[in-house]
Tab-separated table of C-alpha atoms and ligand atoms in Angstrom:
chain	number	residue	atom	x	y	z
A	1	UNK	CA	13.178	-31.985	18.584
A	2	UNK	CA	15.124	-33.795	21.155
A	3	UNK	CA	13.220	-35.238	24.001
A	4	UNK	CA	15.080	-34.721	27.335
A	5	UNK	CA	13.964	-36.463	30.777
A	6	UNK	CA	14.981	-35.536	33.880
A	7	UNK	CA	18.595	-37.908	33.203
A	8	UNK	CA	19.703	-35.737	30.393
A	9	UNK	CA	18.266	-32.366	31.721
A	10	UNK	CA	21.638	-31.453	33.341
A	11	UNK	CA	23.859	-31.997	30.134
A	12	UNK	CA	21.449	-30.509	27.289
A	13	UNK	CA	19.999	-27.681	29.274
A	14	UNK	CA	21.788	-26.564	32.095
A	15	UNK	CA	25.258	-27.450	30.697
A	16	UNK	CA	24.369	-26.837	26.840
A	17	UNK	CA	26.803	-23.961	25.188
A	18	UNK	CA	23.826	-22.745	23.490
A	19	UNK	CA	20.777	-20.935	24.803
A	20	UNK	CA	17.963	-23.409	24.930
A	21	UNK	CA	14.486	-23.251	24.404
A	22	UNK	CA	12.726	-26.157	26.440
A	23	UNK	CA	9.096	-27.074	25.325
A	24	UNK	CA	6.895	-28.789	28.310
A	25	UNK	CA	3.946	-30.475	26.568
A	26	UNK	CA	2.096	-33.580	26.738
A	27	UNK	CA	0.475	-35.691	24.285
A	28	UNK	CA	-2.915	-35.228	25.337
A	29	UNK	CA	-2.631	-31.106	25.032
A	30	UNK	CA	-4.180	-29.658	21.840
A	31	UNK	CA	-2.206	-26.439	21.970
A	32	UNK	CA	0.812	-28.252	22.188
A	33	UNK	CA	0.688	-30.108	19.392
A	34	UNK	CA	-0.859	-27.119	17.713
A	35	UNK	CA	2.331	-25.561	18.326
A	36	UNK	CA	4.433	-28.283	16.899
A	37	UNK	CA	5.425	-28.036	13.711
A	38	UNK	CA	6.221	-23.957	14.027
A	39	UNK	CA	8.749	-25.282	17.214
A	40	UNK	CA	10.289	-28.101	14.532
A	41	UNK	CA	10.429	-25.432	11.814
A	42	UNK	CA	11.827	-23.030	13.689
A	43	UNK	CA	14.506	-25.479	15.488
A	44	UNK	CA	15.715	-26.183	12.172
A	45	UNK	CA	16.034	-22.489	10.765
A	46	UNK	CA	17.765	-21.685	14.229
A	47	UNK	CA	20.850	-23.197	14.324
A	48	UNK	CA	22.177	-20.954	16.908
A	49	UNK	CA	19.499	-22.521	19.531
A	50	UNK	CA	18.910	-25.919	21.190
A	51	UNK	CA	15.184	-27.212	20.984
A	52	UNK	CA	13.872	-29.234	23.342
A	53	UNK	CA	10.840	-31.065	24.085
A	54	UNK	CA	9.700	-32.060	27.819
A	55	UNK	CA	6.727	-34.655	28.597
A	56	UNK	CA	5.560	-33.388	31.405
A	57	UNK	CA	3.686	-36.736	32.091
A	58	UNK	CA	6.534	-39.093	32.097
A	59	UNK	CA	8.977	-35.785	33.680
A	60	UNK	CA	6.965	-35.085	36.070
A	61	UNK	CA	10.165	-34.003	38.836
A	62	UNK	CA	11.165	-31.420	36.274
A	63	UNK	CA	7.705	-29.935	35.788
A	64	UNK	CA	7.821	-29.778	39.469
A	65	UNK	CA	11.219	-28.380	39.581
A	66	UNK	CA	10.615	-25.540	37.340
A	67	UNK	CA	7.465	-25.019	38.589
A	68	UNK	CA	5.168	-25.846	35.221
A	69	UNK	CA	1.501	-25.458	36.433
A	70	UNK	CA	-0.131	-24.996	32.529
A	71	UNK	CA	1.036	-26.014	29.233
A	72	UNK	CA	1.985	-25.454	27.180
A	73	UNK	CA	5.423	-23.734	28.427
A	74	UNK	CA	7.820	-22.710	26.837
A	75	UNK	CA	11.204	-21.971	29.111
A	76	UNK	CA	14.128	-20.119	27.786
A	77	UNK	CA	17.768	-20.966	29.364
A	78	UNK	CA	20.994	-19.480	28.927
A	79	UNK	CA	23.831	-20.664	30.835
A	80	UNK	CA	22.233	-22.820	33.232
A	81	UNK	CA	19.619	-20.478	34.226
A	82	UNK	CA	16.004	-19.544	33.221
A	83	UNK	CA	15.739	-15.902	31.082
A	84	UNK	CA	12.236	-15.898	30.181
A	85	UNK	CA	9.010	-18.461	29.730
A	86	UNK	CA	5.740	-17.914	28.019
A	87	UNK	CA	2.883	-20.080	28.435
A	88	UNK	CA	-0.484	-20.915	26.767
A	89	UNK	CA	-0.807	-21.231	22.885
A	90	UNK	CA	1.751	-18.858	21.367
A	91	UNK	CA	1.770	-17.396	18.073
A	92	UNK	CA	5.091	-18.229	15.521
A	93	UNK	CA	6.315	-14.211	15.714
A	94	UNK	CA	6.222	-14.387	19.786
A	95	UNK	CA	8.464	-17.947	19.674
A	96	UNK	CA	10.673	-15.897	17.440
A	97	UNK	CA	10.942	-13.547	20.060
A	98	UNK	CA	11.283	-15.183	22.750
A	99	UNK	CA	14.215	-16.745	20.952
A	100	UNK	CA	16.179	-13.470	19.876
A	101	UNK	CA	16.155	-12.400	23.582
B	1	UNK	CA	-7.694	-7.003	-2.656
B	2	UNK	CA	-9.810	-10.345	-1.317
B	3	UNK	CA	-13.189	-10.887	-2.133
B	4	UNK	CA	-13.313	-11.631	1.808
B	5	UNK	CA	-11.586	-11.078	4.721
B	6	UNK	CA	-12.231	-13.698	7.926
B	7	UNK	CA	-11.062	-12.012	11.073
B	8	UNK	CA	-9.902	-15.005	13.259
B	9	UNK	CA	-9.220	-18.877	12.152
B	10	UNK	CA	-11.157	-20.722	14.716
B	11	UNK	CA	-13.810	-22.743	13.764
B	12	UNK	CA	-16.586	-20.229	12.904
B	13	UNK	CA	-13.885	-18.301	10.768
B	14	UNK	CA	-12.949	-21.507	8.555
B	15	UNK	CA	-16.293	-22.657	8.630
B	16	UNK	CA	-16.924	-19.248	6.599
B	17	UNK	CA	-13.562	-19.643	4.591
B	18	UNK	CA	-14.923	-23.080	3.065
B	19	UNK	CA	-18.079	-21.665	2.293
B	20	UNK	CA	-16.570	-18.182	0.454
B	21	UNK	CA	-14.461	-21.013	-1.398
B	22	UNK	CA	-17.116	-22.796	-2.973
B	23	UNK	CA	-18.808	-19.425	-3.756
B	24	UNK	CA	-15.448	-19.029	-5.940
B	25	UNK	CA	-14.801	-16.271	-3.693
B	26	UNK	CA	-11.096	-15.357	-3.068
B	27	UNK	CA	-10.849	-14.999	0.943
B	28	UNK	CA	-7.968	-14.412	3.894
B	29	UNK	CA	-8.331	-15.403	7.202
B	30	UNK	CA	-6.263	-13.461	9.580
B	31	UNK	CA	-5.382	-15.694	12.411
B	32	UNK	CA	-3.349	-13.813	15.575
B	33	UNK	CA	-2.011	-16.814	17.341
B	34	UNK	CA	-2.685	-20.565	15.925
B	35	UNK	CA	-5.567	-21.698	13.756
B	36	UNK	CA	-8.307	-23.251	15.925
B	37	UNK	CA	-9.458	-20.907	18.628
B	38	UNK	CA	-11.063	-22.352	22.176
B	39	UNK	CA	-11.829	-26.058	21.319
B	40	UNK	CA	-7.933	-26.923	20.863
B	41	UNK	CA	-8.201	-26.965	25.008
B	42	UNK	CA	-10.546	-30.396	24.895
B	43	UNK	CA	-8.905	-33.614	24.290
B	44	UNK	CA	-12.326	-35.039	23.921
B	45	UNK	CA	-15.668	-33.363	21.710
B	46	UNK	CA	-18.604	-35.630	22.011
B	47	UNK	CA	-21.335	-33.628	20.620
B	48	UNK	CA	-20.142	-32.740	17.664
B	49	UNK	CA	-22.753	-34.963	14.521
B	50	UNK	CA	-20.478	-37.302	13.084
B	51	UNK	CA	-18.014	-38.953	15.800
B	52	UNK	CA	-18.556	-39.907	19.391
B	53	UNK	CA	-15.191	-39.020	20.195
B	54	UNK	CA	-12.447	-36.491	18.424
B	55	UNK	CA	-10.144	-34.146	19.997
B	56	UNK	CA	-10.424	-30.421	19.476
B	57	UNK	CA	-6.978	-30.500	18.024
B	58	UNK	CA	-8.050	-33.255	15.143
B	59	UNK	CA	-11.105	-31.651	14.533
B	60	UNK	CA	-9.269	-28.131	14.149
B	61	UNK	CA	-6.717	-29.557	12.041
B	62	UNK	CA	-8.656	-31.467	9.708
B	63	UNK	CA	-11.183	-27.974	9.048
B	64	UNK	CA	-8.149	-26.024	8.529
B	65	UNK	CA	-6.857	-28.123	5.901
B	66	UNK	CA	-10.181	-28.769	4.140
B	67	UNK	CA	-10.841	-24.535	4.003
B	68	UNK	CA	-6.634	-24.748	2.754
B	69	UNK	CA	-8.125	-27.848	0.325
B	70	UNK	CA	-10.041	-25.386	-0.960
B	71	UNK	CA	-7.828	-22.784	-1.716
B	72	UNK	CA	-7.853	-20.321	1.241
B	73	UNK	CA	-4.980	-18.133	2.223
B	74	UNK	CA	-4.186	-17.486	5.749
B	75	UNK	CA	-1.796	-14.820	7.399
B	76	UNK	CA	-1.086	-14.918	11.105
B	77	UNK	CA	-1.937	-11.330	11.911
B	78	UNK	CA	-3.874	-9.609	14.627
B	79	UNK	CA	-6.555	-7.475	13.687
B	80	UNK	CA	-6.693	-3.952	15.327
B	81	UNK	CA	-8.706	-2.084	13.314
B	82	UNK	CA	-11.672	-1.855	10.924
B	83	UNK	CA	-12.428	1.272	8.472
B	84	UNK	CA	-13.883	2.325	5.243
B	85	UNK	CA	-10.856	3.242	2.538
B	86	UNK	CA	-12.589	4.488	-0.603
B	87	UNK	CA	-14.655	1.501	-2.133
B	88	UNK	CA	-13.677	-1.621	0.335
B	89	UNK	CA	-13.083	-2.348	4.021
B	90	UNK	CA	-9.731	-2.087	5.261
B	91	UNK	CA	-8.708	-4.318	8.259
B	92	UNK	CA	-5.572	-2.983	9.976
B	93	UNK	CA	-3.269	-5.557	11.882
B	94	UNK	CA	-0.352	-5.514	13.766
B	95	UNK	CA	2.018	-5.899	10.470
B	96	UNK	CA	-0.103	-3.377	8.359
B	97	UNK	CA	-3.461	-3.783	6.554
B	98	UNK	CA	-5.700	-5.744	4.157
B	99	UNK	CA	-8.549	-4.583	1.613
B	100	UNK	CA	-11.899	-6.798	0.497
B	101	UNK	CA	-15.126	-6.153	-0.188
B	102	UNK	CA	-16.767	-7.613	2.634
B	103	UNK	CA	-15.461	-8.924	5.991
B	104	UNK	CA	-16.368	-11.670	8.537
B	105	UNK	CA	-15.500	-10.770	12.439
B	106	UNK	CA	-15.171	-14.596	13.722
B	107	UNK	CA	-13.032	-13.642	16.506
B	108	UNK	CA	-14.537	-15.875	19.201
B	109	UNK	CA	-14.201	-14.502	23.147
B	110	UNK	CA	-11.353	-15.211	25.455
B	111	UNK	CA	-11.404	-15.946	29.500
B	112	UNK	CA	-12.453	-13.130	31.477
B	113	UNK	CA	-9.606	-12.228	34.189
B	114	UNK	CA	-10.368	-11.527	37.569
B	115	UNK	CA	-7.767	-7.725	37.343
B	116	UNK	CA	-5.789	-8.110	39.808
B	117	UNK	CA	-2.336	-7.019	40.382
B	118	UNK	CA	0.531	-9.893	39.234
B	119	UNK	CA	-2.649	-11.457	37.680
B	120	UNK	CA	-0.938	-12.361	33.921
B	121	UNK	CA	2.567	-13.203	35.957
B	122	UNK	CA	0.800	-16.217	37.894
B	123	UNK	CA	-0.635	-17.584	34.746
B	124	UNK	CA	0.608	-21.438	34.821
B	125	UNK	CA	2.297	-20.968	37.965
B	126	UNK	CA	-1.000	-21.103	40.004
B	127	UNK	CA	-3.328	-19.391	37.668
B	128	UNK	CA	-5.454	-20.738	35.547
B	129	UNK	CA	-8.719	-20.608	33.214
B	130	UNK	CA	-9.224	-24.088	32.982
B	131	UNK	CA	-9.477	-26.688	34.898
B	132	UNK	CA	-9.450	-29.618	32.659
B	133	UNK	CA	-6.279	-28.379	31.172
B	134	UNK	CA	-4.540	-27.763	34.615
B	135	UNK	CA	-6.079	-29.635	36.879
B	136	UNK	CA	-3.607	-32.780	36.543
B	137	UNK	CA	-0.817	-30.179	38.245
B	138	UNK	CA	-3.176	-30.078	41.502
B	139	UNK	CA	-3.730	-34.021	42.516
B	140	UNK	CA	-3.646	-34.174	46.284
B	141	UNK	CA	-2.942	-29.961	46.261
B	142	UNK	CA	-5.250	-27.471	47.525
B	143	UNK	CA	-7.279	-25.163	45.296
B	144	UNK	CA	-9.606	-22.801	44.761
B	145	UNK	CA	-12.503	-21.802	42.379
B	146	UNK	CA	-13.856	-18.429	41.324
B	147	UNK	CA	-17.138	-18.028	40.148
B	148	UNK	CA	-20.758	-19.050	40.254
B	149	UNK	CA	-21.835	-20.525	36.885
B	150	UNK	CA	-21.935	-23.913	35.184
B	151	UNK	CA	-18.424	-23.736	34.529
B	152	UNK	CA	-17.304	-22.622	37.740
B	153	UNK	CA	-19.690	-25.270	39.510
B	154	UNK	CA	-18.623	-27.899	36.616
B	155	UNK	CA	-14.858	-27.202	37.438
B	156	UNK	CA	-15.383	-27.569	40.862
B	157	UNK	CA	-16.681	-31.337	40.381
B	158	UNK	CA	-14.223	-32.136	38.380
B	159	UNK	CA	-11.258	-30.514	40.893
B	160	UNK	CA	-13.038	-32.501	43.666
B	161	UNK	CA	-12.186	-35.593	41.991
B	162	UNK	CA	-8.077	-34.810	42.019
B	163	UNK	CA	-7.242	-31.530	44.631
B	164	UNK	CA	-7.051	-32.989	48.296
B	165	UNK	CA	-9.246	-29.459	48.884
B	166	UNK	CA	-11.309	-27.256	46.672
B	167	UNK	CA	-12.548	-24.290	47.882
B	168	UNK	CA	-15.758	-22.774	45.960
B	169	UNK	CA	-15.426	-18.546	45.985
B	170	UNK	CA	-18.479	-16.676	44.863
B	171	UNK	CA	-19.560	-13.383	45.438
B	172	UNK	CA	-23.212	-13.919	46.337
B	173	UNK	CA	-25.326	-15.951	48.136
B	174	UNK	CA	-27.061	-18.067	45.443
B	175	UNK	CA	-25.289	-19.737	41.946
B	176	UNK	CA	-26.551	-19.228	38.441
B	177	UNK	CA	-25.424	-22.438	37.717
B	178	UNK	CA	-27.615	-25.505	38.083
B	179	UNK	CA	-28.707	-26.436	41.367
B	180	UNK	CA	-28.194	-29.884	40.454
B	181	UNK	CA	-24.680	-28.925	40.613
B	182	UNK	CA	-24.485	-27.223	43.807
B	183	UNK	CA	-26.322	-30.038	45.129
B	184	UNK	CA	-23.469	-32.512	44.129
B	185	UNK	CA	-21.102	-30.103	45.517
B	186	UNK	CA	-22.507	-29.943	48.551
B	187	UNK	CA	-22.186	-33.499	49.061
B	188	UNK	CA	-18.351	-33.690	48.631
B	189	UNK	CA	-16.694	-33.540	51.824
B	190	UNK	CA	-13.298	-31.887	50.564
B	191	UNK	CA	-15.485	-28.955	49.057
B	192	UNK	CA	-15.504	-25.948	51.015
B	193	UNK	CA	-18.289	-22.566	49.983
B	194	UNK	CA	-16.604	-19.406	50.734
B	195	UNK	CA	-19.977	-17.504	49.804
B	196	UNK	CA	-20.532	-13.579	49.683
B	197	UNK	CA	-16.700	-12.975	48.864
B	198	UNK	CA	-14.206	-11.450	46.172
B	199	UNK	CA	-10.768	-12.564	45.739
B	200	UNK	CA	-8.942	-9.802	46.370
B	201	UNK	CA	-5.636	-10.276	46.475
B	202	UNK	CA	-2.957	-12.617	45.145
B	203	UNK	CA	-0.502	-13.923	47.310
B	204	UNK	CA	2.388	-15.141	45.601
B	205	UNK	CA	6.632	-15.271	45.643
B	206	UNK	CA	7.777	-16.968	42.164
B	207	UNK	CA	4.362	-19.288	42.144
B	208	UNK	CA	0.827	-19.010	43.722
B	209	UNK	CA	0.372	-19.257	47.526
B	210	UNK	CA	-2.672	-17.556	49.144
B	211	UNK	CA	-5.319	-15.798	47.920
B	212	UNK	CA	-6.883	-12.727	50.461
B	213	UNK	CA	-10.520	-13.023	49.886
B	214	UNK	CA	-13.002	-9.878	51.181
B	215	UNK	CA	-16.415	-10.429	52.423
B	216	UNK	CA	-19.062	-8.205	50.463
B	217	UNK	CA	-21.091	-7.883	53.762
B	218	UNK	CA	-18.772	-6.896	56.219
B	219	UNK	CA	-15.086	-6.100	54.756
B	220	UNK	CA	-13.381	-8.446	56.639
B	221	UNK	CA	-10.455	-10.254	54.795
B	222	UNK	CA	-9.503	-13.988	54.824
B	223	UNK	CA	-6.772	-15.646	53.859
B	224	UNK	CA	-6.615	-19.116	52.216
B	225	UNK	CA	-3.616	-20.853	51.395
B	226	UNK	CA	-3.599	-22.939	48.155
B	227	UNK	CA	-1.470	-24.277	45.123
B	228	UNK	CA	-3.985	-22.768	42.480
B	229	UNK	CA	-6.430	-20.504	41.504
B	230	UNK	CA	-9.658	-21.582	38.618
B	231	UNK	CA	-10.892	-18.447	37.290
B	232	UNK	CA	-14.348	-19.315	35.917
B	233	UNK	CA	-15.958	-15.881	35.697
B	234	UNK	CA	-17.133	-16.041	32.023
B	235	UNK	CA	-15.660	-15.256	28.908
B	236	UNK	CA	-15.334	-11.767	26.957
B	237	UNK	CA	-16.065	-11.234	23.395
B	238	UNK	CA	-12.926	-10.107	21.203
B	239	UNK	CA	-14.797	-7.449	19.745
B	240	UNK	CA	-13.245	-4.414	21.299
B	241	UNK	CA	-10.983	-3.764	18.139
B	242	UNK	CA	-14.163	-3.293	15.925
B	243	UNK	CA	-16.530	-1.112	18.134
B	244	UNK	CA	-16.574	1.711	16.096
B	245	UNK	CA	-18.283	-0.256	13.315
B	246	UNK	CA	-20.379	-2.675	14.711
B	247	UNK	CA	-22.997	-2.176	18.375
B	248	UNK	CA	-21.722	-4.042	21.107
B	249	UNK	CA	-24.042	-5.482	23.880
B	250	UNK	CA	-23.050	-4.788	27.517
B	251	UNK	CA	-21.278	-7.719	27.559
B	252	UNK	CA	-19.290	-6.801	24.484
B	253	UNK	CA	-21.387	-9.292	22.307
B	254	UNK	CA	-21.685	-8.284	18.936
B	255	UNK	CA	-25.491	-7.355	18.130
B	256	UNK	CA	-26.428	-9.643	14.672
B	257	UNK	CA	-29.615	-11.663	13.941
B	258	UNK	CA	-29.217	-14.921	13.031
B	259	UNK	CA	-28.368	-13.734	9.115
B	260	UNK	CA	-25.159	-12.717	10.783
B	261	UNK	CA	-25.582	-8.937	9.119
B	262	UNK	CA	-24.433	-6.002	11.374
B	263	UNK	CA	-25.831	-2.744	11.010
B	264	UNK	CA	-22.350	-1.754	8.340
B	265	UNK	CA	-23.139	-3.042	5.036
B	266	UNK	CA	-20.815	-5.608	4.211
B	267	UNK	CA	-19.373	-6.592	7.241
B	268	UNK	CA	-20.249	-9.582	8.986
B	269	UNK	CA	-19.628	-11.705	12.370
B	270	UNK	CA	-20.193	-15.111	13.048
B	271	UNK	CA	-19.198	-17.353	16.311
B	272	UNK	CA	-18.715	-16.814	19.525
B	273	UNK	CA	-18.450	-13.396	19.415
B	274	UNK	CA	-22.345	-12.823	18.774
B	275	UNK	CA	-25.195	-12.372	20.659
B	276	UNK	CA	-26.730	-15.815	21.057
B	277	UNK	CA	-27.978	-18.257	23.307
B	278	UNK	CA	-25.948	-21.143	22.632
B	279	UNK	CA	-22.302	-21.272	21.840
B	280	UNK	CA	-20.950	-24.462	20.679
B	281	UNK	CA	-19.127	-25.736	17.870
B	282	UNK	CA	-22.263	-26.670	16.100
B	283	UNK	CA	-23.866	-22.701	16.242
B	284	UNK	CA	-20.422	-21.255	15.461
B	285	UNK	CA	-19.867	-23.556	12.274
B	286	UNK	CA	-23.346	-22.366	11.646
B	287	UNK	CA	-22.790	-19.105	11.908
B	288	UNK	CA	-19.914	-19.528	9.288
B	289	UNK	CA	-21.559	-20.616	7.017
B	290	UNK	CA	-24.750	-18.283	6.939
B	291	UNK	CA	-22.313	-14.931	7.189
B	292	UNK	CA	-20.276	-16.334	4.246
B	293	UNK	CA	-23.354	-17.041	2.917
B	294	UNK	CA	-24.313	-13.581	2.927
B	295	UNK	CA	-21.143	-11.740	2.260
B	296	UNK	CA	-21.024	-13.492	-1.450
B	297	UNK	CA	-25.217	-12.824	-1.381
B	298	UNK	CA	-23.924	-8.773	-0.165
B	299	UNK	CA	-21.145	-8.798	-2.905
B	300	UNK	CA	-22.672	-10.043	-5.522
B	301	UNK	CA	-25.224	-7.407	-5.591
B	302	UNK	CA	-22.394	-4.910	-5.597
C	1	FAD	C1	-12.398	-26.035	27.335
C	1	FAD	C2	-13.507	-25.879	26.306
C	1	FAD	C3	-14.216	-27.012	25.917
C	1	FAD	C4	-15.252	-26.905	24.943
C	1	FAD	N1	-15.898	-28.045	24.585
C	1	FAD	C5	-16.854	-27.981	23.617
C	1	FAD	C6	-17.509	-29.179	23.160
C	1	FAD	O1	-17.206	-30.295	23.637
C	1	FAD	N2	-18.432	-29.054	22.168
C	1	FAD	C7	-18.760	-27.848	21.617
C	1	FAD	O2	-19.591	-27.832	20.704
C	1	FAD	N3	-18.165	-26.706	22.022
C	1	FAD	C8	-17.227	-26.734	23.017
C	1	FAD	N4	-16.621	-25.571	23.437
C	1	FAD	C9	-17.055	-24.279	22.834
C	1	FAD	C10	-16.389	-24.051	21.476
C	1	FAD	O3	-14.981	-24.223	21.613
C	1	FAD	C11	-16.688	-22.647	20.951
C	1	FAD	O4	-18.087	-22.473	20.864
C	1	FAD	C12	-16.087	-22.442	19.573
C	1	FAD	O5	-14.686	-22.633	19.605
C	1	FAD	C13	-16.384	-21.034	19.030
C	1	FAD	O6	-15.754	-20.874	17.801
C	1	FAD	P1	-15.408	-19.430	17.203
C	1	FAD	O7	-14.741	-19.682	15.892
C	1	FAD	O8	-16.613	-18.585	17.254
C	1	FAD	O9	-14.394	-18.749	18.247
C	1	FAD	P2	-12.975	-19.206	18.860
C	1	FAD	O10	-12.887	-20.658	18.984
C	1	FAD	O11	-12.807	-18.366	20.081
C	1	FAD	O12	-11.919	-18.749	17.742
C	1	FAD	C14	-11.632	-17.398	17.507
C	1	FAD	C15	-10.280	-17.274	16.817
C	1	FAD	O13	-10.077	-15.921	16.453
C	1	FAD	C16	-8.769	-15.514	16.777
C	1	FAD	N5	-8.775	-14.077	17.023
C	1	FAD	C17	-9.356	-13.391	18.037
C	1	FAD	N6	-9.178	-12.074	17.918
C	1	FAD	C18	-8.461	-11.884	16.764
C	1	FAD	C19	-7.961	-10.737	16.089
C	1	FAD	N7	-8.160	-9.494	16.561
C	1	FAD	N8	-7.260	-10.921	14.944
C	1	FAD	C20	-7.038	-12.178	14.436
C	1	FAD	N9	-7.504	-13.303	15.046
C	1	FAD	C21	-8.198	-13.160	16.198
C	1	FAD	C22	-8.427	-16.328	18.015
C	1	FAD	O14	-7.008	-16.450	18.173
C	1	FAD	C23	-9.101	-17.665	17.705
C	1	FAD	O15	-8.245	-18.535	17.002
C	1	FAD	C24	-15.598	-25.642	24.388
C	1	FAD	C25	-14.886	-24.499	24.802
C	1	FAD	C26	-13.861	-24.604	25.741
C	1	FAD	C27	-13.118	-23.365	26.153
């Protein structure tokens, strides 16, 4: 998954032509990395969207900026704007949701 | 059909599914979100026998693939159901239903919510059950505990540390927590006691402002502004799906001796989810072990 810091935020999220489907994390979150390898299997059977991964330690203006207050969180954006999040640990068939929104 | 089913993959559940593996028994564990249950939220476990120090995530991982080591299946599926269907026990989930002979109910308990309206929206954006997950968002913020327990007093020491202001909300007079506790509390100048008072409303726009908190005596209604919200009012047993086979507490605890039997032969629960006194990694590995202990005991005698 592509890391993205608050430089690169603007032209892989907000300006991506794909929907994108930003992970906040951190390394010291159990969840998280609990919900790792579903994200990187899923981000390689889904073509059609961008996955992203956010350290909210070292990003912590964008955590601020969207308002992250728990990971993890994932945040769904299409065309610039947010669509839908979900935080806390989430199981593979709700990421698959979230995604075909 | 499995020789055993093991409702939930945290680690009372795969404690069981090692155990039912070396028995030679053929088990599933359902699993509705991730394998691992509560302890993935601690970076650190230092009372585990073994290691001074491992995260809940390494410890999860490396039982999960031991129980897998052993040759355990496991399907992410949510349980919603338990029944009799002609000679086994039939779990029903959310994508349909499995059979086996016997069947272990590990399914831990979950963070009680306060109920109020806009409750689940503010989760993570001001809302939260744990404060050493979340309390890194607050440094220098203002915030607010619920409760009157260990955890609620615990989570206010630690808050103290970071949050320029922690208010402590409780709805009577005294804690049940350890006065020790309090005590500390009490000496922390940026702790505030907002005694004999519910929250009672949320205040919030897209995140977490204000909470309106009630006083039992009198009504009156106060309102403190803040960044976030701790919610430590206990924990609730995931047994609700299963009540019409096993007795419940009145806490929802599911009633079992320490042999892990319920009163419906063949069916078993183990973990947090039982009546106990302790509940720790140690007693719910325990309890793993003794229920699949007893389901290959109950199904050999089939
Ligand atoms: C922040 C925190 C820190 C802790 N620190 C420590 C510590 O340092 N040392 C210690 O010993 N203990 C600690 N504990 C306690 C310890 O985590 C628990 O005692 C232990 O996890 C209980 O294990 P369990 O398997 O019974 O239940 P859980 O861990 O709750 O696991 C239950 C599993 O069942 C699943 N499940 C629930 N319902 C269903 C269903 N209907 N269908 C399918 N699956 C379902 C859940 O998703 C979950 O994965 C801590 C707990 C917390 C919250």
């Amino acid at each position: 998954m592509l890391a993205v810091t608050k430089e690169t935020f603007e032209s892989e999220v907000l300006k991506s032509d794909k929907p994108v489907l930003a992970d906040f994390n951190a390394g010291w979150c159990g969840p998280c990395k609990a919900m790792k390898p579903v994200l990187e299997e899923l981000a390689a059977a889904t073509p059609g969207v961008k996955f992203v991964s956010i350290d909210i330690d070292d990003q912590d203006e964008l955590s601020d900026d969207y308002d992250v207050a728990s990971i993890p969180c994932l945040v769904l954006f299409k065309g610039g704007e947010e669509v839908k999040r979900h935080v806390g640990l989430t199981s593979r068939d709700d990421i698959v949701a979230l995604i075909s929104e | 059909m499995h020789d055993i089913i093991v409702v939930g993959g945290g680690p009372a559940g795969m404690t069981a599914a090692i155990y039912a593996r070396r028995a030679s028994r053929s088990v599933l564990v359902l699993e509705a979100v991730a394998c691992g249950g509560q302890i993935l939220n601690t970076p650190d476990i230092e009372n585990y026998p073994i290691e001074a120090h491992v995260s809940g995530y390494d410890f999860t991982t490396r039982v999960e693939a031991q129980a897998r080591g052993l040759g355990a299946e496991f399907a992410f599926e949510k349980a919603v159901g338990l029944r009799r269907g002609g000679d086994a026990w039939v779990v029903e989930t959310n994508k349909g239903g499995h059979r086996a002979k016997a069947v272990i109910l590990a399914t831990g308990a979950a963070n009680r919510k306060l109920g109020l309206p806009d409750e689940d929206r503010l989760v993570g954006r001001g809302v939260s059950y744990c404060a050493t997950c979340d309390g890194n968002f607050y440094r220098n913020k203002t915030v607010a505990v619920v409760g009157g327990g260990n955890t609620a007093l615990e989570d206010a020491l630690y808050l103290a540390d970071l949050a320029e202001k922690v208010y402590l909300i409780h709805r009577r007079d005294g804690f049940r927590g350890e006065e020790t506790n309090v005590a500390r509390l009490r000496e922390r100048p940026n702790v505030e006691f907002v005694l004999n008072a519910t929250v009672s409303r949320l205040v919030a726009e897209k995140r977490l402002t204000a909470v309106e908190v009630t006083d039992v005596r009198d009504g009156s209604v106060r309102t403190i502004e803040l960044r976030g919200l701790f919610v430590a009012v206990g924990r609730i047993p995931e047994n609700q799906n299963f009540s019409s086979v096993i007795a419940l507490d009145a806490a929802g605890y599911a009633i079992a001796g320490e042999d892990c039997h319920t009163a419906a032969p063949g069916v078993f629960v183990a973990g947090d989810n039982r009546v106990k006194p302790l509940r720790q990694l140690v007693t719910a590995t325990a309890d793993g072990a003794m229920a699949a202990t007893e389901a290959v005991k109950f199904i050999n005698e089939l």
